[in-house]
Structures are given as structure tokens and as C-alpha cells.
PDB file of C-alpha atoms in Angstrom:
ATOM      1  CA  MET A   6     110.392 186.915-157.320  1.00  0.00           C
ATOM      2  CA  LYS A   7     108.922 183.607-156.041  1.00  0.00           C
ATOM      3  CA  PRO A   8     110.616 180.463-157.026  1.00  0.00           C
ATOM      4  CA  GLU A   9     108.609 178.456-159.495  1.00  0.00           C
ATOM      5  CA  ASN A  10     108.763 175.313-157.442  1.00  0.00           C
ATOM      6  CA  GLU A  11     107.567 176.930-154.200  1.00  0.00           C
ATOM      7  CA  ILE A  12     104.435 175.361-152.917  1.00  0.00           C
ATOM      8  CA  PRO A  13     101.933 177.917-151.783  1.00  0.00           C
ATOM      9  CA  ARG A  14     101.178 177.788-148.069  1.00  0.00           C
ATOM     10  CA  LYS A  15      97.713 177.115-146.954  1.00  0.00           C
ATOM     11  CA  HIS A  16      96.292 179.530-144.503  1.00  0.00           C
ATOM     12  CA  HIS A  17      94.823 177.641-141.442  1.00  0.00           C
ATOM     13  CA  ARG A  18      92.484 179.299-138.989  1.00  0.00           C
ATOM     14  CA  ARG A  19      93.167 178.460-135.445  1.00  0.00           C
ATOM     15  CA  LYS A  20      90.173 176.910-133.703  1.00  0.00           C
ATOM     16  CA  LYS A  21      89.165 178.767-130.627  1.00  0.00           C
ATOM     17  CA  ARG A  22      89.089 176.560-127.568  1.00  0.00           C
ATOM     18  CA  SER A  23      85.715 176.344-125.794  1.00  0.00           C
ATOM     19  CA  ARG A  24      85.713 178.205-122.493  1.00  0.00           C
ATOM     20  CA  ARG A  25      82.688 176.293-121.018  1.00  0.00           C
ATOM     21  CA  PRO A  26      83.598 174.383-117.830  1.00  0.00           C
ATOM     22  CA  SER A  27      83.896 170.664-118.186  1.00  0.00           C
ATOM     23  CA  GLY A  28      81.446 168.194-116.625  1.00  0.00           C
ATOM     24  CA  HIS A  29      84.025 167.164-114.073  1.00  0.00           C
ATOM     25  CA  LEU A  30      84.485 170.726-112.946  1.00  0.00           C
ATOM     26  CA  ILE A  31      80.702 171.244-112.558  1.00  0.00           C
ATOM     27  CA  PHE A  32      80.407 168.073-110.497  1.00  0.00           C
ATOM     28  CA  LEU A  33      83.284 169.181-108.281  1.00  0.00           C
ATOM     29  CA  ILE A  34      81.676 172.588-107.654  1.00  0.00           C
ATOM     30  CA  VAL A  35      78.220 171.117-106.832  1.00  0.00           C
ATOM     31  CA  PHE A  36      79.732 168.479-104.584  1.00  0.00           C
ATOM     32  CA  SER A  37      81.705 171.106-102.693  1.00  0.00           C
ATOM     33  CA  VAL A  38      78.629 173.303-102.158  1.00  0.00           C
ATOM     34  CA  VAL A  39      76.562 170.382-100.878  1.00  0.00           C
ATOM     35  CA  LEU A  40      79.364 169.256 -98.596  1.00  0.00           C
ATOM     36  CA  VAL A  41      79.758 172.731 -97.104  1.00  0.00           C
ATOM     37  CA  ALA A  42      75.968 172.999 -96.547  1.00  0.00           C
ATOM     38  CA  LEU A  43      75.898 169.636 -94.786  1.00  0.00           C
ATOM     39  CA  ILE A  44      78.797 170.610 -92.549  1.00  0.00           C
ATOM     40  CA  ILE A  45      77.049 173.863 -91.598  1.00  0.00           C
ATOM     41  CA  ARG A  46      73.744 172.108 -90.828  1.00  0.00           C
ATOM     42  CA  LEU A  47      75.519 169.478 -88.765  1.00  0.00           C
ATOM     43  CA  PHE A  48      77.262 172.189 -86.805  1.00  0.00           C
ATOM     44  CA  VAL A  49      73.975 174.025 -86.138  1.00  0.00           C
ATOM     45  CA  TRP A  50      72.243 170.774 -85.149  1.00  0.00           C
ATOM     46  CA  ASN A  51      75.005 170.025 -82.626  1.00  0.00           C
ATOM     47  CA  ILE A  52      74.498 173.429 -81.055  1.00  0.00           C
ATOM     48  CA  GLY A  53      70.750 172.695 -80.665  1.00  0.00           C
ATOM     49  CA  ARG A  54      68.067 174.994 -79.312  1.00  0.00           C
ATOM     50  CA  LYS A  55      67.590 176.348 -75.860  1.00  0.00           C
ATOM     51  CA  SER A  56      65.172 174.198 -73.874  1.00  0.00           C
ATOM     52  CA  ASP A  57      63.286 174.821 -70.655  1.00  0.00           C
ATOM     53  CA  TYR A  58      63.691 171.180 -69.691  1.00  0.00           C
ATOM     54  CA  ASN A  59      65.223 170.711 -66.280  1.00  0.00           C
ATOM     55  CA  PRO A  60      66.505 167.164 -65.753  1.00  0.00           C
ATOM     56  CA  ASN A  61      66.568 167.714 -61.997  1.00  0.00           C
ATOM     57  CA  GLU A  62      62.905 168.728 -61.801  1.00  0.00           C
ATOM     58  CA  THR A  63      60.643 166.246 -60.002  1.00  0.00           C
ATOM     59  CA  THR A  64      56.958 166.050 -60.819  1.00  0.00           C
ATOM     60  CA  THR A  65      54.131 163.622 -60.160  1.00  0.00           C
ATOM     61  CA  ALA A  66      52.195 164.748 -63.229  1.00  0.00           C
ATOM     62  CA  PHE A  67      51.740 162.432 -66.184  1.00  0.00           C
ATOM     63  CA  ASP A  68      50.343 162.926 -69.659  1.00  0.00           C
ATOM     64  CA  VAL A  69      47.365 160.836 -70.722  1.00  0.00           C
ATOM     65  CA  GLU A  70      44.823 160.972 -73.495  1.00  0.00           C
ATOM     66  CA  LEU A  71      41.280 161.166 -72.191  1.00  0.00           C
ATOM     67  CA  MET A  72      38.813 158.600 -73.470  1.00  0.00           C
ATOM     68  CA  ASP A  73      35.933 161.088 -73.665  1.00  0.00           C
ATOM     69  CA  TYR A  74      33.351 160.551 -76.378  1.00  0.00           C
ATOM     70  CA  LEU A  75      30.913 163.465 -76.388  1.00  0.00           C
ATOM     71  CA  GLN A  76      27.863 163.035 -78.586  1.00  0.00           C
ATOM     72  CA  PRO A  77      25.278 165.827 -78.818  1.00  0.00           C
ATOM     73  CA  LEU A  78      21.630 164.848 -79.036  1.00  0.00           C
ATOM     74  CA  ASP A  79      20.172 164.892 -82.522  1.00  0.00           C
ATOM     75  CA  PRO A  80      17.799 167.917 -82.680  1.00  0.00           C
ATOM     76  CA  GLU A  81      15.227 165.706 -84.400  1.00  0.00           C
ATOM     77  CA  MET A  82      14.900 163.770 -81.136  1.00  0.00           C
ATOM     78  CA  LEU A  83      13.518 166.913 -79.465  1.00  0.00           C
ATOM     79  CA  GLU A  84      10.651 167.328 -81.918  1.00  0.00           C
ATOM     80  CA  GLY A  85       7.332 167.299 -80.083  1.00  0.00           C
ATOM     81  CA  HIS A  86       8.985 167.522 -76.665  1.00  0.00           C
ATOM     82  CA  GLU A  87       7.983 170.522 -74.581  1.00  0.00           C
ATOM     83  CA  ASP A  88      10.805 172.266 -72.730  1.00  0.00           C
ATOM     84  CA  ASP A  89       9.762 173.344 -69.228  1.00  0.00           C
ATOM     85  CA  GLY A  90      12.668 175.791 -68.956  1.00  0.00           C
ATOM     86  CA  VAL A  91      14.427 173.820 -66.190  1.00  0.00           C
ATOM     87  CA  THR A  92      17.392 171.515 -66.834  1.00  0.00           C
ATOM     88  CA  THR A  93      16.625 168.274 -65.013  1.00  0.00           C
ATOM     89  CA  ILE A  94      19.148 165.443 -64.700  1.00  0.00           C
ATOM     90  CA  LEU A  95      18.262 161.955 -63.471  1.00  0.00           C
ATOM     91  CA  ALA A  96      21.209 160.068 -61.976  1.00  0.00           C
ATOM     92  CA  LEU A  97      21.325 156.248 -61.830  1.00  0.00           C
ATOM     93  CA  GLY A  98      24.231 154.338 -60.332  1.00  0.00           C
ATOM     94  CA  ASN A  99      25.672 153.183 -57.055  1.00  0.00           C
ATOM     95  CA  ASP A 100      27.972 154.312 -54.243  1.00  0.00           C
ATOM     96  CA  PRO A 101      29.615 157.458 -55.699  1.00  0.00           C
ATOM     97  CA  LEU A 102      26.111 158.967 -55.763  1.00  0.00           C
ATOM     98  CA  SER A 103      24.496 157.141 -52.844  1.00  0.00           C
ATOM     99  CA  ASP A 104      27.249 157.422 -50.206  1.00  0.00           C
ATOM    100  CA  GLU A 105      26.326 160.995 -49.405  1.00  0.00           C
ATOM    101  CA  ARG A 106      22.954 162.494 -50.310  1.00  0.00           C
ATOM    102  CA  GLY A 107      23.339 165.829 -48.492  1.00  0.00           C
ATOM    103  CA  GLN A 108      24.890 169.131 -49.529  1.00  0.00           C
ATOM    104  CA  ASP A 109      28.311 167.498 -49.823  1.00  0.00           C
ATOM    105  CA  GLY A 110      26.931 164.658 -51.927  1.00  0.00           C
ATOM    106  CA  LEU A 111      27.844 164.210 -55.572  1.00  0.00           C
ATOM    107  CA  ALA A 112      24.321 164.974 -56.842  1.00  0.00           C
ATOM    108  CA  SER A 113      24.235 168.242 -54.900  1.00  0.00           C
ATOM    109  CA  LEU A 114      27.728 169.194 -56.093  1.00  0.00           C
ATOM    110  CA  MET A 115      26.687 168.499 -59.684  1.00  0.00           C
ATOM    111  CA  GLU A 116      23.689 170.761 -59.196  1.00  0.00           C
ATOM    112  CA  GLN A 117      25.936 173.560 -58.028  1.00  0.00           C
ATOM    113  CA  ALA A 118      28.434 173.029 -60.858  1.00  0.00           C
ATOM    114  CA  THR A 119      25.880 172.789 -63.676  1.00  0.00           C
ATOM    115  CA  ASP A 120      23.029 174.968 -62.402  1.00  0.00           C
ATOM    116  CA  ALA A 121      20.698 172.034 -63.034  1.00  0.00           C
ATOM    117  CA  SER A 122      18.339 169.982 -60.897  1.00  0.00           C
ATOM    118  CA  VAL A 123      19.809 166.529 -60.220  1.00  0.00           C
ATOM    119  CA  LEU A 124      17.518 163.693 -59.094  1.00  0.00           C
ATOM    120  CA  ASN A 125      19.508 161.034 -57.256  1.00  0.00           C
ATOM    121  CA  ALA A 126      18.183 157.499 -57.806  1.00  0.00           C
ATOM    122  CA  ALA A 127      21.369 155.566 -57.092  1.00  0.00           C
ATOM    123  CA  PHE A 128      21.262 152.294 -55.133  1.00  0.00           C
ATOM    124  CA  PRO A 129      24.243 151.472 -52.878  1.00  0.00           C
ATOM    125  CA  GLY A 130      25.979 148.218 -53.683  1.00  0.00           C
ATOM    126  CA  SER A 131      24.255 147.843 -57.042  1.00  0.00           C
ATOM    127  CA  THR A 132      26.014 146.945 -60.276  1.00  0.00           C
ATOM    128  CA  ILE A 133      25.602 147.401 -64.003  1.00  0.00           C
ATOM    129  CA  ALA A 134      25.472 143.683 -64.789  1.00  0.00           C
ATOM    130  CA  MET A 135      23.408 141.028 -63.022  1.00  0.00           C
ATOM    131  CA  LYS A 136      25.117 138.277 -61.068  1.00  0.00           C
ATOM    132  CA  ASN A 137      22.566 135.555 -61.916  1.00  0.00           C
ATOM    133  CA  ALA A 138      20.928 134.741 -65.226  1.00  0.00           C
ATOM    134  CA  GLU A 139      17.502 135.343 -63.659  1.00  0.00           C
ATOM    135  CA  PHE A 140      16.451 137.245 -60.564  1.00  0.00           C
ATOM    136  CA  GLU A 141      16.670 135.157 -57.397  1.00  0.00           C
ATOM    137  CA  ASN A 142      15.389 136.169 -53.966  1.00  0.00           C
ATOM    138  CA  SER A 143      18.655 134.954 -52.480  1.00  0.00           C
ATOM    139  CA  TYR A 144      20.472 137.793 -54.227  1.00  0.00           C
ATOM    140  CA  PRO A 145      18.174 140.849 -54.159  1.00  0.00           C
ATOM    141  CA  LEU A 146      20.858 143.251 -55.420  1.00  0.00           C
ATOM    142  CA  ASP A 147      20.222 141.944 -58.937  1.00  0.00           C
ATOM    143  CA  GLY A 148      16.806 143.608 -58.705  1.00  0.00           C
ATOM    144  CA  VAL A 149      18.448 147.044 -58.484  1.00  0.00           C
ATOM    145  CA  SER A 150      21.000 146.416 -61.219  1.00  0.00           C
ATOM    146  CA  LEU A 151      20.929 148.911 -64.064  1.00  0.00           C
ATOM    147  CA  TYR A 152      18.557 147.156 -66.460  1.00  0.00           C
ATOM    148  CA  TRP A 153      15.972 146.221 -63.817  1.00  0.00           C
ATOM    149  CA  VAL A 154      15.895 149.793 -62.496  1.00  0.00           C
ATOM    150  CA  THR A 155      15.550 151.138 -66.040  1.00  0.00           C
ATOM    151  CA  ALA A 156      12.771 148.674 -66.851  1.00  0.00           C
ATOM    152  CA  ALA A 157      10.861 149.592 -63.670  1.00  0.00           C
ATOM    153  CA  LEU A 158      11.150 153.256 -64.572  1.00  0.00           C
ATOM    154  CA  VAL A 159      10.037 152.813 -68.171  1.00  0.00           C
ATOM    155  CA  ASN A 160       7.151 150.503 -67.316  1.00  0.00           C
ATOM    156  CA  GLN A 161       6.249 152.393 -64.135  1.00  0.00           C
ATOM    157  CA  ASN A 162       6.120 149.049 -62.385  1.00  0.00           C
ATOM    158  CA  PHE A 163       7.881 149.080 -59.010  1.00  0.00           C
ATOM    159  CA  GLU A 164       6.518 145.864 -57.516  1.00  0.00           C
ATOM    160  CA  LEU A 165       9.890 144.110 -57.442  1.00  0.00           C
ATOM    161  CA  LEU A 166      11.675 147.138 -55.996  1.00  0.00           C
ATOM    162  CA  ASP A 167       8.970 147.616 -53.386  1.00  0.00           C
ATOM    163  CA  ALA A 168       9.515 144.014 -52.331  1.00  0.00           C
ATOM    164  CA  ILE A 169      13.307 143.970 -52.103  1.00  0.00           C
ATOM    165  CA  VAL A 170      14.434 147.479 -51.139  1.00  0.00           C
ATOM    166  CA  PRO A 171      13.178 147.237 -47.510  1.00  0.00           C
ATOM    167  CA  SER A 172      15.424 144.187 -47.043  1.00  0.00           C
ATOM    168  CA  PHE A 173      18.483 146.366 -47.661  1.00  0.00           C
ATOM    169  CA  ASP A 174      17.753 148.353 -44.509  1.00  0.00           C
ATOM    170  CA  SER A 175      19.347 151.338 -46.253  1.00  0.00           C
ATOM    171  CA  PRO A 176      17.973 154.903 -46.075  1.00  0.00           C
ATOM    172  CA  ALA A 177      19.874 155.703 -49.289  1.00  0.00           C
ATOM    173  CA  ALA A 178      18.200 152.823 -51.141  1.00  0.00           C
ATOM    174  CA  SER A 179      14.763 153.838 -49.836  1.00  0.00           C
ATOM    175  CA  GLN A 180      15.328 157.420 -50.986  1.00  0.00           C
ATOM    176  CA  ALA A 181      16.463 156.191 -54.412  1.00  0.00           C
ATOM    177  CA  LEU A 182      13.246 154.203 -54.800  1.00  0.00           C
ATOM    178  CA  GLU A 183      11.116 157.182 -53.778  1.00  0.00           C
ATOM    179  CA  THR A 184      12.934 159.304 -56.346  1.00  0.00           C
ATOM    180  CA  LEU A 185      12.300 156.751 -59.088  1.00  0.00           C
ATOM    181  CA  LYS A 186       8.611 156.527 -58.255  1.00  0.00           C
ATOM    182  CA  SER A 187       8.114 160.283 -58.154  1.00  0.00           C
ATOM    183  CA  VAL A 188      10.140 161.440 -61.169  1.00  0.00           C
ATOM    184  CA  ASP A 189       8.215 162.816 -64.129  1.00  0.00           C
ATOM    185  CA  MET A 190      10.179 161.520 -67.116  1.00  0.00           C
ATOM    186  CA  SER A 191       8.632 164.128 -69.411  1.00  0.00           C
ATOM    187  CA  THR A 192      10.642 166.760 -67.511  1.00  0.00           C
ATOM    188  CA  VAL A 193      13.973 164.911 -67.582  1.00  0.00           C
ATOM    189  CA  ASP A 194      16.490 166.368 -70.018  1.00  0.00           C
ATOM    190  CA  ASP A 195      19.595 164.303 -69.238  1.00  0.00           C
ATOM    191  CA  LEU A 196      20.417 160.922 -67.738  1.00  0.00           C
ATOM    192  CA  ILE A 197      23.636 160.108 -65.860  1.00  0.00           C
ATOM    193  CA  LEU A 198      24.886 156.547 -65.385  1.00  0.00           C
ATOM    194  CA  LEU A 199      27.700 156.295 -62.811  1.00  0.00           C
ATOM    195  CA  TYR A 200      28.958 153.070 -61.230  1.00  0.00           C
ATOM    196  CA  ASP A 201      32.195 152.296 -59.401  1.00  0.00           C
ATOM    197  CA  LEU A 202      34.432 149.205 -59.273  1.00  0.00           C
ATOM    198  CA  GLN A 203      31.830 146.742 -58.055  1.00  0.00           C
ATOM    199  CA  ASP A 204      31.252 145.077 -61.427  1.00  0.00           C
ATOM    200  CA  TYR A 205      34.999 144.467 -61.624  1.00  0.00           C
ATOM    201  CA  SER A 206      35.397 143.265 -58.034  1.00  0.00           C
ATOM    202  CA  GLY A 207      32.251 141.135 -58.392  1.00  0.00           C
ATOM    203  CA  ASP A 208      33.816 139.392 -61.390  1.00  0.00           C
ATOM    204  CA  ARG A 209      31.037 140.387 -63.795  1.00  0.00           C
ATOM    205  CA  THR A 210      31.705 139.402 -67.403  1.00  0.00           C
ATOM    206  CA  VAL A 211      32.524 142.348 -69.635  1.00  0.00           C
ATOM    207  CA  TYR A 212      31.212 141.228 -73.037  1.00  0.00           C
ATOM    208  CA  ASP A 213      29.411 138.326 -74.651  1.00  0.00           C
ATOM    209  CA  GLU A 214      30.120 138.179 -78.366  1.00  0.00           C
ATOM    210  CA  ALA A 215      27.112 135.892 -78.897  1.00  0.00           C
ATOM    211  CA  ASN A 216      24.640 138.266 -77.221  1.00  0.00           C
ATOM    212  CA  ASP A 217      25.253 142.010 -77.053  1.00  0.00           C
ATOM    213  CA  GLN A 218      22.300 142.436 -74.656  1.00  0.00           C
ATOM    214  CA  ASN A 219      23.293 139.760 -72.172  1.00  0.00           C
ATOM    215  CA  LEU A 220      22.293 141.268 -68.823  1.00  0.00           C
ATOM    216  CA  ASN A 221      25.020 139.278 -67.054  1.00  0.00           C
ATOM    217  CA  THR A 222      27.646 141.331 -68.889  1.00  0.00           C
ATOM    218  CA  VAL A 223      28.555 144.974 -68.401  1.00  0.00           C
ATOM    219  CA  TYR A 224      28.341 145.716 -72.119  1.00  0.00           C
ATOM    220  CA  GLY A 225      25.063 143.858 -72.557  1.00  0.00           C
ATOM    221  CA  ALA A 226      23.300 145.443 -69.562  1.00  0.00           C
ATOM    222  CA  LEU A 227      24.419 148.921 -70.646  1.00  0.00           C
ATOM    223  CA  ASN A 228      23.382 148.260 -74.221  1.00  0.00           C
ATOM    224  CA  ALA A 229      19.922 146.996 -73.231  1.00  0.00           C
ATOM    225  CA  ALA A 230      19.278 149.812 -70.721  1.00  0.00           C
ATOM    226  CA  ILE A 231      20.435 152.556 -73.083  1.00  0.00           C
ATOM    227  CA  ARG A 232      18.245 151.270 -75.892  1.00  0.00           C
ATOM    228  CA  LEU A 233      15.254 151.048 -73.569  1.00  0.00           C
ATOM    229  CA  ILE A 234      15.651 154.694 -72.576  1.00  0.00           C
ATOM    230  CA  GLN A 235      16.225 155.813 -76.157  1.00  0.00           C
ATOM    231  CA  GLU A 236      13.134 153.936 -77.328  1.00  0.00           C
ATOM    232  CA  HIS A 237      10.796 155.466 -74.756  1.00  0.00           C
ATOM    233  CA  TYR A 238      12.466 158.824 -74.106  1.00  0.00           C
ATOM    234  CA  PRO A 239      14.376 159.797 -77.256  1.00  0.00           C
ATOM    235  CA  TYR A 240      14.596 163.433 -76.095  1.00  0.00           C
ATOM    236  CA  ILE A 241      16.848 162.524 -73.137  1.00  0.00           C
ATOM    237  CA  ARG A 242      20.599 162.895 -73.616  1.00  0.00           C
ATOM    238  CA  ILE A 243      22.526 160.104 -71.880  1.00  0.00           C
ATOM    239  CA  TYR A 244      25.958 160.386 -70.244  1.00  0.00           C
ATOM    240  CA  LEU A 245      27.886 157.345 -69.074  1.00  0.00           C
ATOM    241  CA  LEU A 246      30.438 158.461 -66.473  1.00  0.00           C
ATOM    242  CA  SER A 247      33.257 155.954 -66.104  1.00  0.00           C
ATOM    243  CA  GLN A 248      34.527 154.481 -62.879  1.00  0.00           C
ATOM    244  CA  PRO A 249      37.051 156.653 -61.051  1.00  0.00           C
ATOM    245  CA  TYR A 250      40.350 155.032 -60.113  1.00  0.00           C
ATOM    246  CA  GLY A 251      40.396 152.942 -56.965  1.00  0.00           C
ATOM    247  CA  THR A 252      41.558 149.707 -55.438  1.00  0.00           C
ATOM    248  CA  CYS A 253      39.460 146.971 -53.910  1.00  0.00           C
ATOM    249  CA  THR A 254      39.811 143.983 -51.618  1.00  0.00           C
ATOM    250  CA  VAL A 255      39.300 140.532 -53.100  1.00  0.00           C
ATOM    251  CA  GLY A 256      39.912 137.409 -51.051  1.00  0.00           C
ATOM    252  CA  GLY A 257      41.458 139.463 -48.275  1.00  0.00           C
ATOM    253  CA  GLN A 258      44.044 141.021 -50.577  1.00  0.00           C
ATOM    254  CA  THR A 259      44.193 144.522 -52.015  1.00  0.00           C
ATOM    255  CA  VAL A 260      43.846 144.511 -55.790  1.00  0.00           C
ATOM    256  CA  ASP A 261      44.822 147.234 -58.236  1.00  0.00           C
ATOM    257  CA  PRO A 262      42.176 146.933 -60.992  1.00  0.00           C
ATOM    258  CA  SER A 263      44.311 148.787 -63.505  1.00  0.00           C
ATOM    259  CA  ARG A 264      46.854 145.955 -63.433  1.00  0.00           C
ATOM    260  CA  GLU A 265      45.200 142.791 -62.215  1.00  0.00           C
ATOM    261  CA  ASP A 266      42.812 140.602 -64.201  1.00  0.00           C
ATOM    262  CA  LEU A 267      40.331 138.746 -61.997  1.00  0.00           C
ATOM    263  CA  GLY A 268      39.110 136.681 -64.928  1.00  0.00           C
ATOM    264  CA  ASN A 269      37.359 139.189 -67.169  1.00  0.00           C
ATOM    265  CA  GLY A 270      40.098 141.708 -67.834  1.00  0.00           C
ATOM    266  CA  THR A 271      41.539 144.686 -66.014  1.00  0.00           C
ATOM    267  CA  LEU A 272      39.467 147.764 -65.280  1.00  0.00           C
ATOM    268  CA  ILE A 273      40.871 149.281 -68.485  1.00  0.00           C
ATOM    269  CA  ASP A 274      39.118 146.511 -70.432  1.00  0.00           C
ATOM    270  CA  TYR A 275      35.859 147.452 -68.730  1.00  0.00           C
ATOM    271  CA  LEU A 276      36.400 151.115 -69.644  1.00  0.00           C
ATOM    272  CA  ASN A 277      37.106 150.286 -73.274  1.00  0.00           C
ATOM    273  CA  TRP A 278      33.913 148.239 -73.635  1.00  0.00           C
ATOM    274  CA  GLU A 279      31.902 150.939 -71.882  1.00  0.00           C
ATOM    275  CA  ALA A 280      33.275 153.540 -74.300  1.00  0.00           C
ATOM    276  CA  GLU A 281      32.442 151.233 -77.196  1.00  0.00           C
ATOM    277  CA  VAL A 282      28.804 150.777 -76.155  1.00  0.00           C
ATOM    278  CA  CYS A 283      28.516 154.574 -75.983  1.00  0.00           C
ATOM    279  CA  ARG A 284      29.869 154.976 -79.503  1.00  0.00           C
ATOM    280  CA  LYS A 285      27.551 152.253 -80.780  1.00  0.00           C
ATOM    281  CA  ASN A 286      24.460 153.912 -79.295  1.00  0.00           C
ATOM    282  CA  GLY A 287      25.441 157.532 -79.872  1.00  0.00           C
ATOM    283  CA  ILE A 288      25.631 158.596 -76.223  1.00  0.00           C
ATOM    284  CA  SER A 289      28.373 160.443 -74.345  1.00  0.00           C
ATOM    285  CA  PHE A 290      31.197 158.780 -72.424  1.00  0.00           C
ATOM    286  CA  VAL A 291      32.938 160.858 -69.748  1.00  0.00           C
ATOM    287  CA  ASP A 292      36.312 159.563 -68.581  1.00  0.00           C
ATOM    288  CA  ASN A 293      36.678 159.829 -64.797  1.00  0.00           C
ATOM    289  CA  TYR A 294      39.487 157.274 -64.626  1.00  0.00           C
ATOM    290  CA  TYR A 295      42.027 159.474 -66.405  1.00  0.00           C
ATOM    291  CA  GLY A 296      40.177 162.788 -66.139  1.00  0.00           C
ATOM    292  CA  ALA A 297      38.957 163.113 -62.539  1.00  0.00           C
ATOM    293  CA  VAL A 298      40.159 160.680 -59.872  1.00  0.00           C
ATOM    294  CA  THR A 299      43.322 159.031 -61.203  1.00  0.00           C
ATOM    295  CA  VAL A 300      45.966 156.686 -59.867  1.00  0.00           C
ATOM    296  CA  GLU A 301      47.663 159.726 -58.319  1.00  0.00           C
ATOM    297  CA  ASP A 302      44.535 160.890 -56.485  1.00  0.00           C
ATOM    298  CA  THR A 303      44.424 158.432 -53.622  1.00  0.00           C
ATOM    299  CA  ASP A 304      43.716 161.400 -51.330  1.00  0.00           C
ATOM    300  CA  CYS A 305      40.264 161.465 -52.996  1.00  0.00           C
ATOM    301  CA  LEU A 306      39.371 157.986 -51.735  1.00  0.00           C
ATOM    302  CA  THR A 307      38.403 156.219 -48.546  1.00  0.00           C
ATOM    303  CA  ASP A 308      38.951 152.464 -48.043  1.00  0.00           C
ATOM    304  CA  GLY A 309      40.419 152.215 -51.519  1.00  0.00           C
ATOM    305  CA  PHE A 310      37.578 153.191 -53.831  1.00  0.00           C
ATOM    306  CA  HIS A 311      34.778 155.152 -52.149  1.00  0.00           C
ATOM    307  CA  LEU A 312      34.942 158.853 -52.942  1.00  0.00           C
ATOM    308  CA  ASN A 313      35.495 161.307 -50.135  1.00  0.00           C
ATOM    309  CA  SER A 314      34.462 164.972 -50.264  1.00  0.00           C
ATOM    310  CA  ARG A 315      37.470 165.932 -52.386  1.00  0.00           C
ATOM    311  CA  GLY A 316      36.861 163.054 -54.787  1.00  0.00           C
ATOM    312  CA  ARG A 317      33.190 163.920 -55.209  1.00  0.00           C
ATOM    313  CA  ARG A 318      34.094 167.519 -56.003  1.00  0.00           C
ATOM    314  CA  LYS A 319      36.556 166.424 -58.665  1.00  0.00           C
ATOM    315  CA  VAL A 320      33.971 164.159 -60.338  1.00  0.00           C
ATOM    316  CA  ALA A 321      31.342 166.923 -60.192  1.00  0.00           C
ATOM    317  CA  GLU A 322      33.731 169.443 -61.740  1.00  0.00           C
ATOM    318  CA  ARG A 323      34.743 166.924 -64.405  1.00  0.00           C
ATOM    319  CA  PHE A 324      31.120 166.377 -65.394  1.00  0.00           C
ATOM    320  CA  ALA A 325      30.379 170.104 -65.397  1.00  0.00           C
ATOM    321  CA  SER A 326      33.334 170.689 -67.753  1.00  0.00           C
ATOM    322  CA  VAL A 327      31.686 168.605 -70.502  1.00  0.00           C
ATOM    323  CA  PHE A 328      27.998 169.084 -69.705  1.00  0.00           C
ATOM    324  CA  THR A 329      25.955 171.169 -72.126  1.00  0.00           C
ATOM    325  CA  PRO A 330      22.388 172.003 -71.004  1.00  0.00           C
TER     326      PRO A 330
END
């Protein structure tokens, strides 16, 4: 029997403790996993991968990015032009083409490499830009600079060339003139422009920002000549082949054009402006400086910058590698 004054006990349910991990525990687990992963990756990174690199290997090769700009001719430019079935290339320029006009000459080697007919109208000693603002009899080479040759060809007026070429006493120059006078421009499919270091060594200005057709500048003369050809012969695809590497003698001292500025920039500046005029006019630029005869190809040169047989073959092969009939 319960005592009357006994207070009844209350029945309390025990609260079950939550078994979910605490936030601190979760953080500790995640941190540990990340730490272990980082340690493993660091260990693998330290091991590295097997490489074929040999630090003792010696090589004269160097990696460069070619400056080529290859622009196909717009098919609309061929409308109304009759194809005679023969790929004919007219070459304008100077010594790389004119030094040797026989079977070992650059024009002949290009013919063999491209299976095309190459007409060689290059004048030795000529330049892209004129030396004087106007033609002067005291400096006849201006008369065979690029623009004057192009103008004579377009206008079929060879009076000036007939007057000055005999004074050069050069069989190569005489043959170039005969080629110009005899070429049928309606049969020409492609035009090559190839000049060497003589604009650089002759201290020709590269660019005139006030006149982009200034014939006393390399850019201006190229720009004017290219536009003249495009205006009269829109069906002709034009290739500007850059100067190969070479050195020259100025003031009795040997000059490396890739490093020395004679007043108008290094040869690289000339190349950059030449590439720019090609882009502006939609014609192709072929890089011989880095792609054919480079600073490491001195065995391709005679007296510093004239191409020998090996050099001519390299330039011909370089052109053939990008040429599309």
C-alpha cells in the first residue's frame, strides 16, 4: 500500500543523441582528403615524365615562324580571261634572277620545280625604290627600278629602257629588256617580284607615312607597281619573294642587315613593310629570309649576298613549295 504522501514519479523519456557527424568532423575529413591528394600530386609532379631531351646534344637548327602570307586570286578576276593551258610566270627583280640565266639559273630551276614557263626580266643592280625623286641621266639604274619597268610593260613604251640599257654593257640587262618587249601579257598567269639587299645597302627609305606611293620608298614603289599590274592585268596572281639572308659591304665594312640600321631600319623592318604591302593589296608574300636562305646558310652565298648554285636551288624549292598553278 502506497503512502498517502508519496509524490508520484514522472516518467521521463530519454532523448536519443543525434548520430550525425558534427561540422568540425566534416571539415577535418575534407581537409585530410584534400591534403592527401595534394601530397600525391606533388609526388607525381616531382617524378616527372620521361623526355627525349638530351642536354648534351648540339644542333645548329633554330625554330622560327615564317612570315608567309599566301593569298589566292579571286576567281572573279579570271572572268573573261582565256586560259591557254600553259602556266606562264613573269619574273621581275635583280641579281638573284639575273646572275645566272642558264640551266643553273634561278628562273630555270623554278621552271623545273613548278613545271611552268618562267620568263626572266630581271635587271642586275636594280632596286625596288628609286634613288632620286625624278629620273636623272646621271643615275640610269633608276630607269630599271621596279615601278619604271612595270610602267614600261603596261604602257608598252620602252623608249627610256632602250636608251639606258646599252649603257650598262650587261648581257643580262639586254636579255631582260628583250624579254619585256616580247612577252605577251595576255598569256602571263603569275608575276614574281624578287630583289636582294640592294635597297637596304643603298639606304632606300622604307616607308613614307605621308605618301604610300612614294617611288623613293620600298613600300611606295611596291604599292604603286602592284596596283598598276592589278589595274591592267587583274587575272595575274602576284608573288613577292622576300630577300634571302646575306651581308653586304658599306663604307668598306661588312654589315649584317639583320642587326644593323643604316638609317632606315634593319632588313627585318624592310621585310615587315613588304609583308604589309602584300596584305594591303591582297597578293602573296613568300619568306625567303627565314624559309630559304637563312643566317645559317652562308654556304649558299658568294661575296656575302649573291646566291650560288645551292642558294638558287633552295629559293626555287621554297617558291615551288607554295606555288599553286
